[in-house]
Tab-separated table of N, CA and C in Angstrom:
chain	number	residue	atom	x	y	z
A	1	UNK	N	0.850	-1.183	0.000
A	1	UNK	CA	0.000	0.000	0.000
A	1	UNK	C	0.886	1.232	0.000
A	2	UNK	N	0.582	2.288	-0.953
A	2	UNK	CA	1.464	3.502	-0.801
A	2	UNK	C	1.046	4.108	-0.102
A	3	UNK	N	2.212	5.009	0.455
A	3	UNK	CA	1.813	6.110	1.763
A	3	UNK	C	0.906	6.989	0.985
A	4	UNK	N	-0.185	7.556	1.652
A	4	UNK	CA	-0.018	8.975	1.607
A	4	UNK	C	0.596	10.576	1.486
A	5	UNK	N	1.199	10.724	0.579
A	5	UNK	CA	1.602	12.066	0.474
A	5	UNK	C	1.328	13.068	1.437
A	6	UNK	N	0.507	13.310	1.444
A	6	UNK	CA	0.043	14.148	2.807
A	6	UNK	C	0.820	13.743	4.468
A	7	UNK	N	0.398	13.016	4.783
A	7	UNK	CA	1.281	12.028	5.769
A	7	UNK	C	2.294	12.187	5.565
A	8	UNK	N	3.026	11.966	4.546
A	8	UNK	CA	4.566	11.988	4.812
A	8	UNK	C	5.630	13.196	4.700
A	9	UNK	N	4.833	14.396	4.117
A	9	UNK	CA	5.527	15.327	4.241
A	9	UNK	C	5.029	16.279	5.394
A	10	UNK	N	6.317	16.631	5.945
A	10	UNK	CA	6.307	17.551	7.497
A	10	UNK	C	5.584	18.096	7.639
A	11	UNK	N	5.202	18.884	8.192
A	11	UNK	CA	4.225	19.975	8.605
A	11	UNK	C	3.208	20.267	8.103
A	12	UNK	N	2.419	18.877	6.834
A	12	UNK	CA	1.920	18.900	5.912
A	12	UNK	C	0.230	18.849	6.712
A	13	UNK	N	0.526	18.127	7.814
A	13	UNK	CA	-0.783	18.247	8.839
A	13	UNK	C	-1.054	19.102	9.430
A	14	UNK	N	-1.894	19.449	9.924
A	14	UNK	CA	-1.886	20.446	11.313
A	14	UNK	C	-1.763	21.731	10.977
A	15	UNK	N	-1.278	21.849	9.692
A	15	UNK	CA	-1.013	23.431	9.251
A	15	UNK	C	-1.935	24.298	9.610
A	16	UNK	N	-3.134	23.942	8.928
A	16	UNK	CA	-4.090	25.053	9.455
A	16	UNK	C	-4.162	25.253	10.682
A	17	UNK	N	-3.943	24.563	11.981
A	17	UNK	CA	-4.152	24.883	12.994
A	17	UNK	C	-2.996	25.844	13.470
A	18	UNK	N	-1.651	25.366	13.075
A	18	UNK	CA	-0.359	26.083	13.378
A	18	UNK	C	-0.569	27.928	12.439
A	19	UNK	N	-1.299	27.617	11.615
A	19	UNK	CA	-1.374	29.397	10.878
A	19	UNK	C	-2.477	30.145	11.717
A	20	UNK	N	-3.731	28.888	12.388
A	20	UNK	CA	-4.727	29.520	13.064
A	20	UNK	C	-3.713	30.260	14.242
A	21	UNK	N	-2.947	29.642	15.181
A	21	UNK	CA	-2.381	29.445	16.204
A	21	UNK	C	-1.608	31.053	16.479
A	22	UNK	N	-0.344	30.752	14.922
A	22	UNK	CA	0.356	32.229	14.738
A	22	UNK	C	-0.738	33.374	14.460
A	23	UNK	N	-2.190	33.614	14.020
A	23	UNK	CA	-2.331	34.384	14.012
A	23	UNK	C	-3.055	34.924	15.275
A	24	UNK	N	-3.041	33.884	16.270
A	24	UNK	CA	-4.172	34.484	17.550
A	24	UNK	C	-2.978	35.186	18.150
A	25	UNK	N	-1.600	34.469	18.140
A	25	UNK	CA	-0.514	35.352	19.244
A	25	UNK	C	-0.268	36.346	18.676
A	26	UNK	N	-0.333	36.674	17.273
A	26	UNK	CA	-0.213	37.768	16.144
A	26	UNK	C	-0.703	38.905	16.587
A	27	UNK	N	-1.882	38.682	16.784
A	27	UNK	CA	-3.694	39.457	17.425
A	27	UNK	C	-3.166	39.954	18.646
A	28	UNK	N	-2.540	38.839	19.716
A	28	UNK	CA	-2.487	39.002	20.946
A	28	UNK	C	-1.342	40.322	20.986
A	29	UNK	N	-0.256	39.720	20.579
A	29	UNK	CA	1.191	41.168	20.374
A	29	UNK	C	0.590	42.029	19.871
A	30	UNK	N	0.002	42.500	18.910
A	30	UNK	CA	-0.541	43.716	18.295
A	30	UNK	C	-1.420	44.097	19.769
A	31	UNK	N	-2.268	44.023	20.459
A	31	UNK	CA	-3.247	44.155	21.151
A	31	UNK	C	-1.896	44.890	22.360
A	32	UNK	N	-1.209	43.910	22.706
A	32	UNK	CA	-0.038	44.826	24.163
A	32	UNK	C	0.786	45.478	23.478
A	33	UNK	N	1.063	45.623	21.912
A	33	UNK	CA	1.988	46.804	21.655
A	33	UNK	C	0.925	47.934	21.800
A	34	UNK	N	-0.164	47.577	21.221
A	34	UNK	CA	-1.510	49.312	21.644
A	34	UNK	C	-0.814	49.299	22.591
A	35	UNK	N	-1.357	48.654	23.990
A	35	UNK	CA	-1.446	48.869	25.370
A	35	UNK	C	-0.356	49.662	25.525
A	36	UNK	N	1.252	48.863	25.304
A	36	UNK	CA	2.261	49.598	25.592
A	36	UNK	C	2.517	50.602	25.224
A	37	UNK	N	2.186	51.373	23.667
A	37	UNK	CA	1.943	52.384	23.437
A	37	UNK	C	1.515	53.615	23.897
A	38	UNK	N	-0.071	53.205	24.323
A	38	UNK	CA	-0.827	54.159	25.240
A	38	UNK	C	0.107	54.580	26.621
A	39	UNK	N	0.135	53.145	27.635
A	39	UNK	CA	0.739	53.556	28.579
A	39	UNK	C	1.970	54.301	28.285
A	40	UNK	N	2.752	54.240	27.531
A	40	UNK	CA	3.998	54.911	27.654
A	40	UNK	C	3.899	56.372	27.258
A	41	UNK	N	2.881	56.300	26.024
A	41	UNK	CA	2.349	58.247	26.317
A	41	UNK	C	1.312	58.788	27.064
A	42	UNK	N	0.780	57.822	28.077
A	42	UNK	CA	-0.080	58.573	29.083
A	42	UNK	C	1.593	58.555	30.736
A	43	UNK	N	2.250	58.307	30.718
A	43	UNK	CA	3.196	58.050	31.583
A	43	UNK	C	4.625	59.256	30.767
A	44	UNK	N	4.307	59.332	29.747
A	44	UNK	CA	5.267	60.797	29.543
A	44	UNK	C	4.315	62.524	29.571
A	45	UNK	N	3.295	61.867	29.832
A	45	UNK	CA	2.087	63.011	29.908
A	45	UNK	C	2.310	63.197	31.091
A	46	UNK	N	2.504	62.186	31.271
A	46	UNK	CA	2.441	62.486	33.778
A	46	UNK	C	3.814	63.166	33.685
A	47	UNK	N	4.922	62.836	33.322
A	47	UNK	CA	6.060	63.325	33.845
A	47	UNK	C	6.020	64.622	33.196
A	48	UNK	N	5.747	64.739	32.048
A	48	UNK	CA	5.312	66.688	31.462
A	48	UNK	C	4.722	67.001	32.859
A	49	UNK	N	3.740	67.087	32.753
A	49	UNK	CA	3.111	67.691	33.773
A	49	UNK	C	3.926	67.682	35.127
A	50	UNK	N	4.356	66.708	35.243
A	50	UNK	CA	5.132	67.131	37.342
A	50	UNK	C	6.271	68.064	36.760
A	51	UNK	N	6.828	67.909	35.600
A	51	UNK	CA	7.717	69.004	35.278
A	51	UNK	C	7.484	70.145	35.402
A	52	UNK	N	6.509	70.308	34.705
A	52	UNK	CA	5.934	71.875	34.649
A	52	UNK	C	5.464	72.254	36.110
A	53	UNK	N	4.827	71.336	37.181
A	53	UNK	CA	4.510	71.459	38.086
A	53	UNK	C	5.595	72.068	39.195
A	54	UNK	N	6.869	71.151	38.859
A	54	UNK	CA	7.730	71.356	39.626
A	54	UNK	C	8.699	72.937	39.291
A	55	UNK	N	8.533	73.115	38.065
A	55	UNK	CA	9.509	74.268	37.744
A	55	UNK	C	8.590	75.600	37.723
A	56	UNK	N	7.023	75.263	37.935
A	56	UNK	CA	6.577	76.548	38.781
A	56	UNK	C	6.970	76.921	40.102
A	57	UNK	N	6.850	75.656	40.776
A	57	UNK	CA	6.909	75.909	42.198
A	57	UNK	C	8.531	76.448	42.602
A	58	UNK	N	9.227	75.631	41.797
A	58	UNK	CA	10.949	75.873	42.448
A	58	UNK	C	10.982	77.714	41.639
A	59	UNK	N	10.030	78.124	40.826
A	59	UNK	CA	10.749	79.653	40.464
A	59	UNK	C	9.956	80.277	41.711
A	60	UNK	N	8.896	79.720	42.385
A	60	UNK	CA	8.335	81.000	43.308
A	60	UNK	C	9.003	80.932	44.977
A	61	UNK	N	9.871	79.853	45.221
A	61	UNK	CA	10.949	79.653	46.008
A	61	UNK	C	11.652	80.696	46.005
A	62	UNK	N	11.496	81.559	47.441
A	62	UNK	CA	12.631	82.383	47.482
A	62	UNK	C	13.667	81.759	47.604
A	63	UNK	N	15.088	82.512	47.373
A	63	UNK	CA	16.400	82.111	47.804
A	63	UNK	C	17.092	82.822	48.485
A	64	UNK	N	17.651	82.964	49.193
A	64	UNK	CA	18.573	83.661	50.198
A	64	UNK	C	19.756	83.788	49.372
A	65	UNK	N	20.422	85.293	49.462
A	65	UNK	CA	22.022	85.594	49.004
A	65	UNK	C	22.422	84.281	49.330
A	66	UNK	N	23.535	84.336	47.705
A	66	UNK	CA	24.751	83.286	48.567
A	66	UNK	C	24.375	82.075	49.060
A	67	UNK	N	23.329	81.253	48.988
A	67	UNK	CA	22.806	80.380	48.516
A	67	UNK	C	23.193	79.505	47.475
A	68	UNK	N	24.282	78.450	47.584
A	68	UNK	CA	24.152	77.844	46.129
A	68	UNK	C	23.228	76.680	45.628
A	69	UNK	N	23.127	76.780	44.506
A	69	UNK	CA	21.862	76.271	44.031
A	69	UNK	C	22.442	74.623	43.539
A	70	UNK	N	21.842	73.706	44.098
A	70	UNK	CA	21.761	72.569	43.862
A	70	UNK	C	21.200	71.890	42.752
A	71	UNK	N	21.904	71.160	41.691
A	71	UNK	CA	21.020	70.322	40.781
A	71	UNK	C	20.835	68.957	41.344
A	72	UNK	N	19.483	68.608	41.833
A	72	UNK	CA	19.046	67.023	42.662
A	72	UNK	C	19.434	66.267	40.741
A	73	UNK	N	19.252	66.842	39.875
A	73	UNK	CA	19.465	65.751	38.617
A	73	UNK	C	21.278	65.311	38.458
A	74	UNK	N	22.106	66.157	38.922
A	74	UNK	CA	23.677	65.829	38.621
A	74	UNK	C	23.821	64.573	39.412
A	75	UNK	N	23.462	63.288	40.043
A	75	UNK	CA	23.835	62.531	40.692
A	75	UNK	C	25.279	62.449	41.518
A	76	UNK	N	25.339	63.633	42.139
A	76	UNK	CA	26.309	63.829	43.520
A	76	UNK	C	25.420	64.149	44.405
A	77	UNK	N	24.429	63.818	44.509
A	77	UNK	CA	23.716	64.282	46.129
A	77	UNK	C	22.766	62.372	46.546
């Protein structure tokens, strides 16, 4: 009896399920790159804002003469 063709070549089964398969994780990555997307420009929206927040408040800071002025961003403190 001859084989089947189908049967005997690789991946010749199941295919449809393996293309169904790649396209649900396909679906799925597209779906958390949105997500990651969004979050990462609603999370540079927050840091705009404490910026602006913060560089109102530090200009209405008085300073005393002779006072030197500290950068908390130079990482020596």
């Amino acid at each position: 009896a001859a084989a089947d063709p189908a049967s005997v070549l690789p991946g010749s089964l199941g295919r449809g399920s393996w293309c169904n398969e790649h396209d649900t994780i396909q679906e799925r990555l597209d779906i958390i790159e949105e997500k990651v997307i969004k979050t990462v420009e609603h999370l540079e929206s927050e840091v705009k804002s404490l910026l602006n927040t913060l560089s109102r408040t530090s200009s209405n800071i008085p300073i005393a003469p002779a006072t030197p002025l500290i950068d908390i961003f130079d990482g020596k403190h």
